[in-house]
Amino acid sequence: MESGQAQAAIAWLDRAARMVPDDPTVELLRASALLERDRIVCRDVLVRLIDRNPRFRDAHILRIACEARDGHLVAAQAALTRMLQAFTPPDDDGFRRLAGQVARDADAPGWLGLTADGTAIVSRDVSGRIELWLDGVVVSLRRANAKGLTRVSLPRNWRQMRELRGSCQGKELLGSPLPVAPFTITEGVVGWEPSRGVTGWAWHPADPDRPAGLETSILDDRTGLRVTTGLVAQDEEACEGIDRHRGFQLDRDILPILGEVRVTGTDGRELAGSPLQLGREQEATAIAAATLGRSYGMSDRPASTLPDRWRPMDAGLLAETPARAGAPRAIPQPRPIDVVIPVFKGAGDFRACLATLRDQIPHGARILVIDDASPDAMLRDAVEEAEAGGLVHVLRHAKNLGFPAAANTGLRFSAEWGARDVLLLNSDTLLPVGAVQRLAQAAYAAATIGSVTPMTNDGTILSYPRNDAINVPPDVAQTSRLDDAFHGAHADALVDIPTAIGFCVFMRHDCLAETGLLREDAFAQGYGEENDWSLRASHLGWRHVAAAGVFVGHVGGQSFGAVKSHLIARNVRQLNRLHPGYDRQIADFVARDPLATIRRGADIIRWRQQGIVGGSVVLITHD
């Protein structure tokens, strides 16, 4: 490119894109090279790139440039508005010139931006009065005589507001109104490294150029002293590309031997993996997971006085011996069902989930929605609409507590109304017609069944078509067709599995009463809590089964985003501390793969549904 050989450069970038088709940086470079040569292809590249990587700010800016240079003024204006409503504008002259031109073409006086520290940015081409409102309340009225940038610090409570509007000379600025929620989010993860101490990373997805401000709270169990101090994630090593994570560290020398460390962002929410229980792992392993029935909490009694069922299993016991059986059980009468749905992000997914539930809830069943202090204004609106329509009963947390605590809020509320079965459901699931009733029937197929989980596209050992890779999430129609295939192949067949999978798990009331609630103290924001619950139930003689004839769609990981893999790794380590032998049990199940015939049965049904006529063609590629 530098030597003027644009066509040769594009050819090499095409080759690079084919060699690493999922690399967003390569695709951005390719689109940049195509900007002056072939804007039709450039636009196609950018549309796909943004669709796969919606948090890639540079791709959004290049899309604005592509539309503007092609004379697509309305498309350029829409692209700039979307970018301003999701990201802090970069502090460079090139962007300001581009955005200024788009605003002029749209006959707007300028544009409005917002930063993660609560500074409104107004860029304008005219002099005159600038007006800013937060949720309809005026926060700034000022006369600006010179053209250019004006920065206004918003009030301290700006993070609690929903939208920022701005105008100049009585005309609304481009980008207004801006949703406040995206600019309040600090995303990150915290963990423990014995040789270094507390380590992690954090960033502002909406304002990637700004170092993330954090707050640490350290409790020393020996002295009872709690120290709160500030911290800035400012490691510059990984500040290119999409996720500009900045590292931080709390040296082990300043940390207590036994205590707790919490790390929160400027939004007041804890990072994934927080709190860390320093030196409490042996104590947590020695003390039981939960108390019986409706109550929950770590026991104050020494481990030696606890019932055997609450003690940790000896190393290898889980993988090598059958579950401990209690007294002979009889199949009880089915109970009314409570569908418990914790919510945090994803308004569209939540609405879609409710739409699939609305017409199949059995008589006497309730939908309990637990709003875990969601920062998503659109999700809160969706919850309020469902509540106003009488479809759901809503329980709200004053602050974000994480999935295990949110699920327990629903389980406790359910238990207060007597013995009820529970369908614990993620808000990003799609249930085919009749799924709730079929899961309930499966739960009462045998006396010892404690939980039932359906097949899905994203459910680790229960995933289809592949159980070793990420599958594309189905829509409602595809979910229905896949459910038809599984039901047609397997009807009411059940397969024993080592653990329930928490995206959609039917929990029988008597198993819940005997096993207790999910642990809130061990798994931070979530992942692994249902595995721990399942293992405790198995230790009491309960079985967990997959309903081979039911398929539920699952988008997966909407509440955790980029921190998902880090949180899973942390919690798998925690599971193995609490239940030695867990990894071996899962590895043995995967190696035996008793669900292979279940997946293949659905394959055959789907193949027949295609209506192949006149033979088949098999294509084998290097990929």
Coordinates of C-alpha atoms in Angstrom, one line a residue:
M1 CA 0.0 0.0 0.0
E2 CA 2.8 2.4 0.9
S3 CA 4.5 1.9 -2.4
G4 CA 1.3 2.5 -4.4
Q5 CA 0.6 -1.2 -5.2
A6 CA -2.9 -1.2 -4.0
Q7 CA -4.2 -4.1 -6.1
A8 CA -1.3 -6.3 -5.0
A9 CA -1.9 -5.4 -1.4
I10 CA -5.6 -6.2 -1.7
A11 CA -4.7 -9.6 -3.2
W12 CA -2.4 -10.4 -0.2
L13 CA -5.1 -9.2 2.2
D14 CA -7.6 -11.5 0.5
R15 CA -5.2 -14.4 1.0
A16 CA -4.7 -13.5 4.6
A17 CA -8.5 -13.3 5.2
R18 CA -8.9 -16.8 3.7
M19 CA -6.1 -18.2 5.9
V20 CA -7.5 -16.7 9.1
P21 CA -11.2 -16.1 8.3
D22 CA -12.1 -15.2 11.9
D23 CA -9.4 -12.6 12.5
P24 CA -11.2 -9.2 12.8
T25 CA -8.0 -7.1 12.5
V26 CA -7.2 -8.7 9.1
E27 CA -10.7 -8.0 7.9
L28 CA -10.5 -4.4 9.1
L29 CA -7.2 -3.9 7.1
R30 CA -8.8 -5.5 4.1
A31 CA -11.8 -3.2 4.3
S32 CA -9.5 -0.2 4.7
A33 CA -7.6 -1.2 1.5
L34 CA -10.9 -1.6 -0.3
L35 CA -12.3 1.7 0.8
E36 CA -11.0 3.6 -2.3
R37 CA -10.9 0.7 -4.7
D38 CA -14.2 -1.2 -4.3
R39 CA -16.7 0.2 -1.8
I40 CA -19.3 -2.4 -2.6
V41 CA -17.0 -5.2 -1.4
C42 CA -15.8 -2.9 1.4
R43 CA -19.3 -2.5 2.7
D44 CA -20.0 -6.2 2.5
V45 CA -16.8 -7.0 4.5
L46 CA -17.7 -4.4 7.1
V47 CA -21.3 -5.6 7.5
R48 CA -20.1 -9.1 8.2
L49 CA -17.3 -7.9 10.5
I50 CA -19.6 -5.7 12.6
D51 CA -22.2 -8.5 12.7
R52 CA -19.6 -10.9 14.2
N53 CA -17.8 -8.3 16.3
P54 CA -20.4 -5.6 17.3
R55 CA -17.9 -4.1 19.9
F56 CA -15.2 -3.3 17.3
R57 CA -15.4 0.5 17.3
D58 CA -12.9 1.0 14.4
A59 CA -15.1 -1.2 12.2
H60 CA -18.1 1.1 12.9
I61 CA -16.0 4.2 12.0
L62 CA -14.8 2.7 8.7
R63 CA -18.5 1.8 7.9
I64 CA -19.3 5.5 8.4
A65 CA -16.5 6.5 6.0
C66 CA -17.6 3.9 3.4
E67 CA -21.2 5.2 3.3
A68 CA -20.1 8.8 3.3
R69 CA -17.6 8.5 0.4
D70 CA -20.2 6.5 -1.6
G71 CA -22.7 9.4 -1.2
H72 CA -25.1 7.3 0.9
L73 CA -26.0 10.2 3.3
V74 CA -28.8 8.5 5.1
A75 CA -26.8 5.3 5.7
A76 CA -23.8 7.3 6.8
Q77 CA -26.0 9.3 9.3
A78 CA -27.5 6.0 10.6
A79 CA -24.0 4.5 11.0
L80 CA -22.7 7.5 12.9
T81 CA -25.7 7.6 15.2
R82 CA -25.3 3.9 16.0
M83 CA -21.6 4.4 16.7
L84 CA -22.1 7.4 19.0
Q85 CA -24.9 5.6 20.9
A86 CA -22.5 2.7 21.7
F87 CA -19.0 4.1 21.9
T88 CA -17.1 7.2 23.1
P89 CA -15.8 8.9 19.9
P90 CA -12.0 8.7 19.5
D91 CA -10.0 11.8 20.2
D92 CA -8.5 12.4 16.8
D93 CA -9.0 15.0 14.0
G94 CA -9.8 12.4 11.3
F95 CA -12.9 11.2 13.1
R96 CA -14.0 14.7 13.9
R97 CA -13.7 15.8 10.3
L98 CA -15.7 12.7 9.1
A99 CA -18.4 13.0 11.8
G100 CA -18.7 16.8 11.2
Q101 CA -19.2 16.3 7.5
V102 CA -21.9 13.6 8.1
A103 CA -23.7 16.0 10.6
R104 CA -23.6 18.8 8.0
D105 CA -25.0 16.6 5.4
A106 CA -27.8 15.6 7.8
D107 CA -28.5 19.3 8.5
A108 CA -27.6 18.8 12.2
P109 CA -25.7 21.5 14.2
G110 CA -23.2 18.9 15.3
W111 CA -22.9 15.6 17.2
L112 CA -23.1 14.4 20.8
G113 CA -20.8 11.9 22.5
L114 CA -20.3 10.5 26.1
T115 CA -17.3 9.1 28.0
A116 CA -17.1 6.5 30.7
D117 CA -16.3 9.1 33.3
G118 CA -19.5 11.1 32.7
T119 CA -18.2 13.8 30.3
A120 CA -20.6 14.9 27.5
I121 CA -18.8 15.8 24.3
V122 CA -20.5 18.3 21.9
S123 CA -18.9 18.9 18.5
R124 CA -20.7 21.7 16.5
D125 CA -20.3 23.8 13.4
V126 CA -22.3 26.7 14.7
S127 CA -22.1 29.1 17.7
G128 CA -24.9 29.3 20.1
R129 CA -26.5 27.8 23.2
I130 CA -25.9 24.2 24.0
E131 CA -28.6 22.4 26.0
L132 CA -28.1 19.0 27.7
W133 CA -30.8 16.9 29.5
L134 CA -30.6 13.8 31.5
D135 CA -34.0 12.0 31.6
G136 CA -35.7 15.2 30.7
V137 CA -34.0 17.3 33.4
V138 CA -31.7 20.1 32.2
V139 CA -28.1 19.6 33.3
S140 CA -26.4 22.3 31.3
L141 CA -27.3 25.5 29.5
R142 CA -24.2 27.4 28.2
R143 CA -23.4 29.8 25.5
A144 CA -20.6 28.6 23.2
N145 CA -19.3 31.3 20.9
A146 CA -16.5 29.4 19.2
K147 CA -17.0 26.4 16.9
G148 CA -15.4 23.1 17.8
L149 CA -15.6 20.8 20.9
T150 CA -17.3 21.5 24.2
R151 CA -16.9 19.1 27.1
V152 CA -19.4 19.2 29.9
S153 CA -19.1 17.2 33.2
L154 CA -22.4 15.5 34.1
P155 CA -23.8 15.3 37.6
R156 CA -22.6 12.6 40.0
N157 CA -25.8 10.6 39.6
W158 CA -25.5 10.3 35.8
R159 CA -25.0 6.6 35.9
Q160 CA -28.5 6.1 37.3
M161 CA -30.1 7.9 34.4
R162 CA -31.4 6.4 31.2
E163 CA -30.6 8.8 28.4
L164 CA -28.7 12.0 27.6
R165 CA -30.1 14.4 25.0
G166 CA -28.4 17.4 23.5
S167 CA -29.2 20.3 21.2
C168 CA -27.5 23.4 19.8
Q169 CA -29.4 26.5 18.7
G170 CA -32.6 24.5 19.4
K171 CA -31.8 21.7 16.9
E172 CA -31.0 18.2 18.2
L173 CA -27.4 17.0 17.9
L174 CA -26.7 13.8 15.9
G175 CA -26.5 10.8 18.2
S176 CA -29.0 12.3 20.6
P177 CA -30.6 10.7 22.6
L178 CA -27.7 8.6 23.9
P179 CA -28.5 5.6 26.2
V180 CA -26.4 6.0 29.4
A181 CA -26.1 2.3 30.3
P182 CA -23.4 1.2 27.8
F183 CA -21.1 3.9 29.1
T184 CA -21.3 2.8 32.7
I185 CA -20.1 -0.7 32.2
T186 CA -16.7 -1.9 33.4
E187 CA -16.0 -5.4 32.2
G188 CA -13.2 -7.6 33.6
V189 CA -12.2 -10.6 35.5
V190 CA -10.2 -11.2 38.7
G191 CA -8.3 -14.3 39.8
W192 CA -5.7 -15.6 42.2
E193 CA -2.1 -16.6 41.3
P194 CA -0.1 -18.0 44.2
S195 CA 3.2 -16.5 43.0
R196 CA 1.8 -13.1 42.3
G197 CA -1.4 -12.4 44.2
V198 CA -4.7 -11.1 42.9
T199 CA -4.5 -10.5 39.1
G200 CA -6.9 -9.6 36.4
W201 CA -7.9 -7.3 33.7
A202 CA -10.6 -4.7 33.1
W203 CA -11.7 -2.2 30.4
H204 CA -14.6 0.0 29.3
P205 CA -16.2 -1.7 26.3
A206 CA -17.8 1.6 25.3
D207 CA -14.7 3.7 26.0
P208 CA -11.8 1.5 25.1
D209 CA -9.1 4.3 25.2
R210 CA -9.8 5.1 28.8
P211 CA -8.0 3.1 31.7
A212 CA -10.6 1.4 33.9
G213 CA -10.9 2.7 37.4
L214 CA -11.5 0.0 40.0
E215 CA -12.1 -0.2 43.8
T216 CA -10.7 -3.0 45.9
S217 CA -12.1 -4.0 49.3
I218 CA -9.9 -6.3 51.4
L219 CA -11.2 -8.0 54.6
D220 CA -8.7 -9.6 56.9
D221 CA -10.4 -12.4 58.9
R222 CA -7.8 -12.4 61.7
T223 CA -8.2 -8.7 62.6
G224 CA -11.7 -8.0 61.2
L225 CA -10.2 -5.0 59.4
R226 CA -11.6 -4.0 56.0
V227 CA -9.5 -1.7 53.8
T228 CA -11.0 -0.1 50.7
T229 CA -8.7 1.6 48.1
G230 CA -8.6 2.6 44.5
L231 CA -6.9 0.8 41.7
V232 CA -6.4 1.6 38.0
A233 CA -6.1 -1.1 35.3
Q234 CA -3.5 0.5 33.1
D235 CA -1.2 -2.1 31.6
E236 CA -0.8 -1.0 28.0
E237 CA 0.3 -4.4 26.6
A238 CA -3.1 -5.4 25.2
C239 CA -4.5 -2.1 24.0
E240 CA -4.9 -2.8 20.3
G241 CA -7.8 -4.5 18.4
I242 CA -11.3 -5.1 19.8
D243 CA -11.0 -6.0 23.5
R244 CA -8.5 -3.5 24.9
H245 CA -8.0 -5.3 28.2
R246 CA -5.7 -3.5 30.7
G247 CA -4.1 -5.6 33.4
F248 CA -3.9 -5.0 37.2
Q249 CA -2.3 -6.8 40.2
L250 CA -2.5 -6.7 44.0
D251 CA 0.7 -8.1 45.3
R252 CA 0.4 -11.1 47.6
D253 CA 2.5 -9.3 50.2
I254 CA -0.2 -6.8 51.0
L255 CA -3.0 -9.4 51.1
P256 CA -4.2 -11.2 54.3
I257 CA -3.5 -14.9 54.7
L258 CA -7.2 -15.5 55.4
G259 CA -9.8 -13.2 54.2
E260 CA -11.8 -11.8 51.3
V261 CA -11.0 -9.6 48.3
R262 CA -13.7 -7.8 46.3
V263 CA -12.9 -5.8 43.1
T264 CA -15.6 -3.5 41.6
G265 CA -15.7 -1.2 38.6
T266 CA -16.8 2.4 38.5
D267 CA -20.3 1.1 37.9
G268 CA -20.3 -0.5 41.4
R269 CA -20.6 -4.0 40.0
E270 CA -18.1 -6.7 40.9
L271 CA -15.8 -8.0 38.3
A272 CA -16.3 -11.6 37.2
G273 CA -14.6 -13.9 39.7
S274 CA -15.0 -11.5 42.6
P275 CA -15.1 -12.0 45.6
L276 CA -12.0 -14.1 46.1
Q277 CA -11.9 -16.1 49.3
L278 CA -8.2 -16.1 50.2
G279 CA -7.2 -19.0 52.4
R280 CA -10.8 -20.1 52.9
E281 CA -10.7 -22.9 50.3
Q282 CA -9.8 -25.6 52.8
E283 CA -12.5 -24.2 55.2
A284 CA -15.0 -24.1 52.3
T285 CA -14.2 -27.7 51.4
A286 CA -14.4 -28.8 55.0
I287 CA -17.8 -27.2 55.7
A288 CA -21.0 -28.3 53.9
A289 CA -22.4 -26.5 50.9
A290 CA -25.8 -25.5 52.2
T291 CA -28.4 -26.2 54.8
L292 CA -31.6 -28.1 54.3
G293 CA -34.9 -26.9 52.8
R294 CA -35.6 -23.2 52.4
S295 CA -32.7 -21.7 54.4
Y296 CA -29.3 -21.2 53.0
G297 CA -25.9 -20.4 54.4
M298 CA -22.6 -21.7 55.5
S299 CA -22.9 -23.7 58.7
D300 CA -21.3 -22.3 61.9
R301 CA -20.7 -25.8 63.3
P302 CA -17.3 -27.5 63.0
A303 CA -17.1 -29.9 60.1
S304 CA -16.9 -32.9 62.4
T305 CA -20.4 -32.2 63.7
L306 CA -22.0 -31.9 60.3
P307 CA -24.2 -34.7 58.8
D308 CA -22.2 -37.0 56.5
R309 CA -24.2 -35.8 53.4
W310 CA -22.7 -32.3 53.8
R311 CA -19.1 -33.4 54.1
P312 CA -16.8 -33.3 51.0
M313 CA -16.3 -36.5 49.2
D314 CA -12.9 -38.2 49.5
A315 CA -10.6 -37.9 46.5
G316 CA -11.8 -40.3 43.8
L317 CA -15.0 -41.3 45.6
L318 CA -17.2 -39.4 43.1
A319 CA -15.6 -41.1 40.1
E320 CA -15.2 -44.6 41.5
T321 CA -18.2 -45.4 43.7
P322 CA -22.0 -45.3 43.2
A323 CA -24.1 -42.5 44.8
R324 CA -25.0 -42.9 48.4
A325 CA -28.6 -44.1 48.4
G326 CA -31.0 -42.9 51.1
A327 CA -34.2 -44.6 52.1
P328 CA -36.3 -46.2 49.4
R329 CA -38.3 -43.5 47.5
A330 CA -41.7 -43.5 46.1
I331 CA -42.8 -41.3 43.1
P332 CA -44.7 -38.4 44.7
Q333 CA -47.6 -36.6 43.1
P334 CA -46.6 -33.8 40.6
R335 CA -46.7 -30.3 42.1
P336 CA -47.4 -26.9 40.5
I337 CA -44.5 -25.5 38.6
D338 CA -42.6 -22.2 39.1
V339 CA -40.5 -21.1 36.1
V340 CA -37.6 -19.1 37.6
I341 CA -35.8 -16.8 35.2
P342 CA -32.9 -14.6 36.5
V343 CA -32.3 -11.7 34.1
F344 CA -29.4 -9.3 33.7
K345 CA -28.9 -8.5 30.0
G346 CA -30.5 -9.1 26.7
A347 CA -33.9 -7.5 26.2
G348 CA -34.5 -9.2 22.9
D349 CA -33.6 -12.6 24.1
F350 CA -35.9 -12.2 27.2
R351 CA -38.8 -11.2 25.1
A352 CA -38.3 -14.1 22.7
C353 CA -38.0 -16.5 25.7
L354 CA -41.3 -15.2 27.2
A355 CA -43.0 -15.5 23.8
T356 CA -42.2 -19.2 23.7
L357 CA -43.3 -19.7 27.3
R358 CA -46.6 -17.8 27.2
D359 CA -48.8 -20.4 25.6
Q360 CA -47.5 -23.5 27.2
I361 CA -47.5 -22.8 31.0
P362 CA -49.5 -25.5 32.7
H363 CA -52.4 -24.6 34.9
G364 CA -51.3 -23.4 38.3
A365 CA -47.8 -22.5 37.1
R366 CA -46.1 -19.2 37.6
I367 CA -43.2 -17.3 35.9
L368 CA -40.9 -15.7 38.4
V369 CA -38.5 -13.2 37.0
I370 CA -35.5 -12.1 39.1
D371 CA -34.1 -8.7 38.0
D372 CA -30.5 -8.9 39.3
A373 CA -30.1 -5.1 39.2
S374 CA -29.9 -5.1 35.4
P375 CA -28.0 -2.1 33.9
D376 CA -29.9 -2.6 30.6
A377 CA -32.7 -0.1 30.4
M378 CA -34.4 -1.9 27.5
L379 CA -34.4 -5.2 29.5
R380 CA -35.9 -3.4 32.5
D381 CA -38.6 -2.0 30.2
A382 CA -39.3 -5.5 28.9
V383 CA -39.6 -6.9 32.4
E384 CA -41.9 -4.1 33.5
E385 CA -44.1 -4.7 30.4
A386 CA -44.4 -8.4 31.2
E387 CA -45.2 -7.6 34.8
A388 CA -47.8 -5.0 33.9
G389 CA -49.4 -7.6 31.6
G390 CA -49.7 -10.1 34.4
L391 CA -47.5 -12.6 32.6
V392 CA -44.8 -12.7 35.3
H393 CA -44.1 -12.0 38.9
V394 CA -41.0 -9.9 39.4
L395 CA -38.5 -10.0 42.3
R396 CA -35.9 -7.3 42.2
H397 CA -32.4 -7.1 43.7
A398 CA -31.1 -3.7 44.9
K399 CA -27.6 -4.5 43.6
N400 CA -26.2 -7.2 41.3
L401 CA -25.5 -10.4 43.2
G402 CA -24.8 -12.9 40.4
F403 CA -26.7 -15.8 38.9
P404 CA -26.6 -18.2 41.9
A405 CA -28.0 -15.6 44.3
A406 CA -30.7 -14.5 41.8
A407 CA -31.7 -18.2 41.2
N408 CA -31.9 -18.7 45.0
T409 CA -34.1 -15.6 45.3
G410 CA -36.6 -17.3 43.0
L411 CA -36.2 -20.7 44.7
R412 CA -36.8 -19.3 48.2
F413 CA -39.9 -17.4 47.0
S414 CA -41.2 -20.6 45.4
A415 CA -40.7 -22.6 48.6
E416 CA -42.6 -20.0 50.6
W417 CA -45.7 -21.1 48.7
G418 CA -45.3 -24.8 49.6
A419 CA -43.7 -27.7 47.8
R420 CA -43.5 -26.7 44.1
D421 CA -41.4 -28.0 41.2
V422 CA -39.1 -25.5 39.6
L423 CA -37.9 -25.0 36.0
L424 CA -34.7 -22.9 36.3
L425 CA -34.4 -21.2 33.0
N426 CA -31.9 -18.8 31.4
S427 CA -33.5 -15.8 29.8
D428 CA -31.8 -16.5 26.4
T429 CA -33.6 -19.8 25.8
L430 CA -36.3 -20.8 23.3
L431 CA -38.7 -23.5 24.4
P432 CA -40.6 -25.5 21.7
V433 CA -44.3 -26.2 22.2
G434 CA -45.0 -28.6 25.0
A435 CA -41.5 -28.6 26.4
V436 CA -42.4 -27.6 29.9
Q437 CA -45.0 -30.4 30.2
R438 CA -42.7 -33.0 28.7
L439 CA -39.8 -32.1 31.1
A440 CA -42.3 -32.3 34.0
Q441 CA -43.4 -35.8 32.9
A442 CA -39.8 -36.9 32.6
A443 CA -39.1 -35.8 36.2
Y444 CA -41.8 -38.2 37.5
A445 CA -40.8 -41.1 35.3
A446 CA -38.9 -42.7 38.3
A447 CA -38.7 -42.2 42.0
T448 CA -35.1 -41.2 42.1
I449 CA -35.0 -38.6 39.4
G450 CA -34.1 -35.2 40.9
S451 CA -33.5 -33.1 37.8
V452 CA -34.2 -33.2 34.0
T453 CA -32.3 -31.2 31.3
P454 CA -33.2 -31.1 27.6
M455 CA -30.9 -31.4 24.6
T456 CA -29.7 -28.1 23.2
N457 CA -27.3 -26.4 20.8
D458 CA -25.2 -24.9 23.7
G459 CA -25.2 -27.1 26.8
T460 CA -21.7 -28.7 27.0
I461 CA -22.3 -32.4 27.2
L462 CA -25.8 -32.0 25.9
S463 CA -24.9 -29.9 22.9
Y464 CA -26.1 -30.7 19.3
P465 CA -25.1 -31.2 16.6
R466 CA -21.5 -31.0 18.0
N467 CA -20.8 -31.5 21.7
D468 CA -17.1 -30.4 21.3
A469 CA -17.6 -27.1 19.6
I470 CA -19.8 -24.0 19.4
N471 CA -23.0 -24.5 17.5
V472 CA -25.0 -21.7 15.8
P473 CA -28.0 -20.7 17.9
P474 CA -31.3 -21.6 16.3
D475 CA -34.3 -19.3 15.9
V476 CA -37.8 -20.2 17.0
A477 CA -38.7 -22.1 13.8
Q478 CA -35.4 -24.0 13.8
T479 CA -35.8 -24.9 17.5
S480 CA -39.2 -26.3 16.7
R481 CA -37.8 -28.4 13.9
L482 CA -35.0 -29.7 16.0
D483 CA -37.4 -30.5 18.8
D484 CA -39.5 -32.5 16.3
A485 CA -36.4 -34.4 15.2
F486 CA -35.4 -35.4 18.8
H487 CA -39.0 -36.2 19.8
G488 CA -39.5 -38.2 16.6
A489 CA -36.3 -40.2 17.2
H490 CA -36.5 -40.7 21.0
A491 CA -40.0 -39.7 22.3
D492 CA -39.8 -40.1 26.1
A493 CA -36.3 -41.7 26.4
L494 CA -34.1 -40.6 29.3
V495 CA -30.3 -40.9 29.7
D496 CA -28.5 -40.6 33.0
I497 CA -26.0 -37.7 33.1
P498 CA -23.5 -36.8 35.8
T499 CA -24.8 -33.2 36.3
A500 CA -27.8 -31.0 35.3
I501 CA -26.9 -28.2 32.9
G502 CA -28.2 -24.9 34.3
F503 CA -29.5 -23.2 31.1
C504 CA -32.8 -25.1 31.5
V505 CA -33.2 -27.6 34.3
F506 CA -36.4 -29.0 35.8
M507 CA -35.8 -29.6 39.6
R508 CA -38.3 -31.8 41.4
H509 CA -39.6 -30.4 44.7
D510 CA -38.5 -33.3 46.9
C511 CA -35.0 -33.2 45.5
L512 CA -34.8 -29.5 46.2
A513 CA -36.1 -29.9 49.7
E514 CA -33.5 -32.5 50.5
T515 CA -30.5 -31.1 48.6
G516 CA -31.0 -27.4 49.4
L517 CA -30.3 -24.3 47.3
L518 CA -27.4 -23.3 45.1
R519 CA -24.2 -22.1 46.7
E520 CA -23.8 -18.4 46.6
D521 CA -20.3 -18.3 48.2
A522 CA -18.2 -20.3 45.9
F523 CA -19.0 -19.5 42.2
A524 CA -19.0 -15.7 42.1
Q525 CA -21.3 -14.5 39.3
G526 CA -22.1 -18.0 38.0
Y527 CA -21.1 -21.1 36.1
G528 CA -20.7 -24.3 38.1
E529 CA -23.3 -23.7 40.8
E530 CA -25.7 -26.2 39.2
N531 CA -22.9 -28.8 38.9
D532 CA -22.2 -28.4 42.7
W533 CA -25.9 -28.8 43.4
S534 CA -26.2 -31.9 41.2
L535 CA -23.2 -33.5 42.9
R536 CA -24.7 -32.9 46.3
A537 CA -28.0 -34.3 45.2
S538 CA -26.2 -37.4 43.7
H539 CA -24.5 -37.9 47.0
L540 CA -28.0 -38.3 48.5
G541 CA -29.1 -40.8 46.0
W542 CA -30.8 -38.6 43.4
R543 CA -30.4 -39.1 39.6
H544 CA -30.0 -36.5 36.9
V545 CA -31.3 -37.3 33.4
A546 CA -31.3 -35.8 29.9
A547 CA -34.7 -35.8 28.2
A548 CA -33.6 -37.1 24.8
G549 CA -36.9 -36.2 23.2
V550 CA -36.9 -32.5 24.1
F551 CA -34.7 -29.8 22.4
V552 CA -34.4 -26.2 23.8
G553 CA -32.6 -23.4 21.9
H554 CA -30.0 -21.5 23.8
V555 CA -28.1 -18.3 22.7
G556 CA -25.6 -18.8 25.5
G557 CA -23.3 -16.5 27.6
Q558 CA -25.3 -13.2 27.1
S559 CA -24.7 -12.0 30.6
F560 CA -21.0 -12.6 30.7
G561 CA -19.6 -11.7 27.3
A562 CA -15.9 -11.8 27.0
V563 CA -15.3 -12.9 30.6
K564 CA -17.2 -16.2 30.2
S565 CA -14.2 -18.4 29.5
H566 CA -12.2 -16.9 32.4
L567 CA -15.1 -17.4 34.8
I568 CA -15.7 -21.0 33.7
A569 CA -12.0 -21.8 34.2
R570 CA -12.1 -20.3 37.7
N571 CA -15.2 -22.2 38.7
V572 CA -14.1 -25.5 37.3
R573 CA -11.1 -25.2 39.7
Q574 CA -13.5 -24.5 42.5
L575 CA -15.6 -27.5 41.6
N576 CA -12.6 -29.8 41.8
R577 CA -11.6 -28.4 45.2
L578 CA -15.1 -29.0 46.5
H579 CA -15.7 -32.3 44.8
P580 CA -12.4 -34.2 44.1
G581 CA -12.9 -36.5 41.1
Y582 CA -15.4 -34.2 39.3
D583 CA -13.1 -33.8 36.2
R584 CA -12.6 -37.6 36.0
Q585 CA -16.3 -38.2 36.1
I586 CA -17.0 -35.7 33.3
A587 CA -14.1 -37.0 31.2
D588 CA -15.4 -40.6 31.6
F589 CA -18.9 -39.5 30.5
V590 CA -17.5 -37.7 27.4
A591 CA -15.3 -40.7 26.6
R592 CA -18.2 -43.2 26.8
D593 CA -20.5 -40.6 25.1
P594 CA -23.9 -42.3 25.8
L595 CA -25.6 -39.5 24.0
A596 CA -23.9 -40.3 20.7
T597 CA -26.9 -42.5 19.7
I598 CA -29.3 -39.7 20.7
R599 CA -27.5 -37.2 18.5
R600 CA -27.3 -39.7 15.6
G601 CA -31.0 -40.5 15.9
A602 CA -31.8 -36.8 15.4
D603 CA -29.4 -36.7 12.5
I604 CA -31.3 -39.5 10.7
I605 CA -34.6 -37.8 11.2
R606 CA -33.3 -34.5 9.9
W607 CA -31.7 -36.2 6.9
R608 CA -35.0 -37.8 6.0
Q609 CA -36.8 -34.5 6.4
Q610 CA -34.5 -32.9 3.8
G611 CA -36.3 -35.0 1.1
I612 CA -33.1 -35.8 -0.8
V613 CA -34.0 -37.2 -4.2
G614 CA -31.6 -38.8 -6.7
G615 CA -28.7 -39.5 -4.5
S616 CA -26.2 -37.3 -2.6
V617 CA -23.0 -35.4 -3.1
V618 CA -20.3 -35.3 -0.4
L619 CA -17.8 -32.4 -0.5
I620 CA -14.5 -32.8 1.5
T621 CA -12.5 -29.6 2.1
H622 CA -9.4 -28.7 4.0
D623 CA -11.6 -26.9 6.5

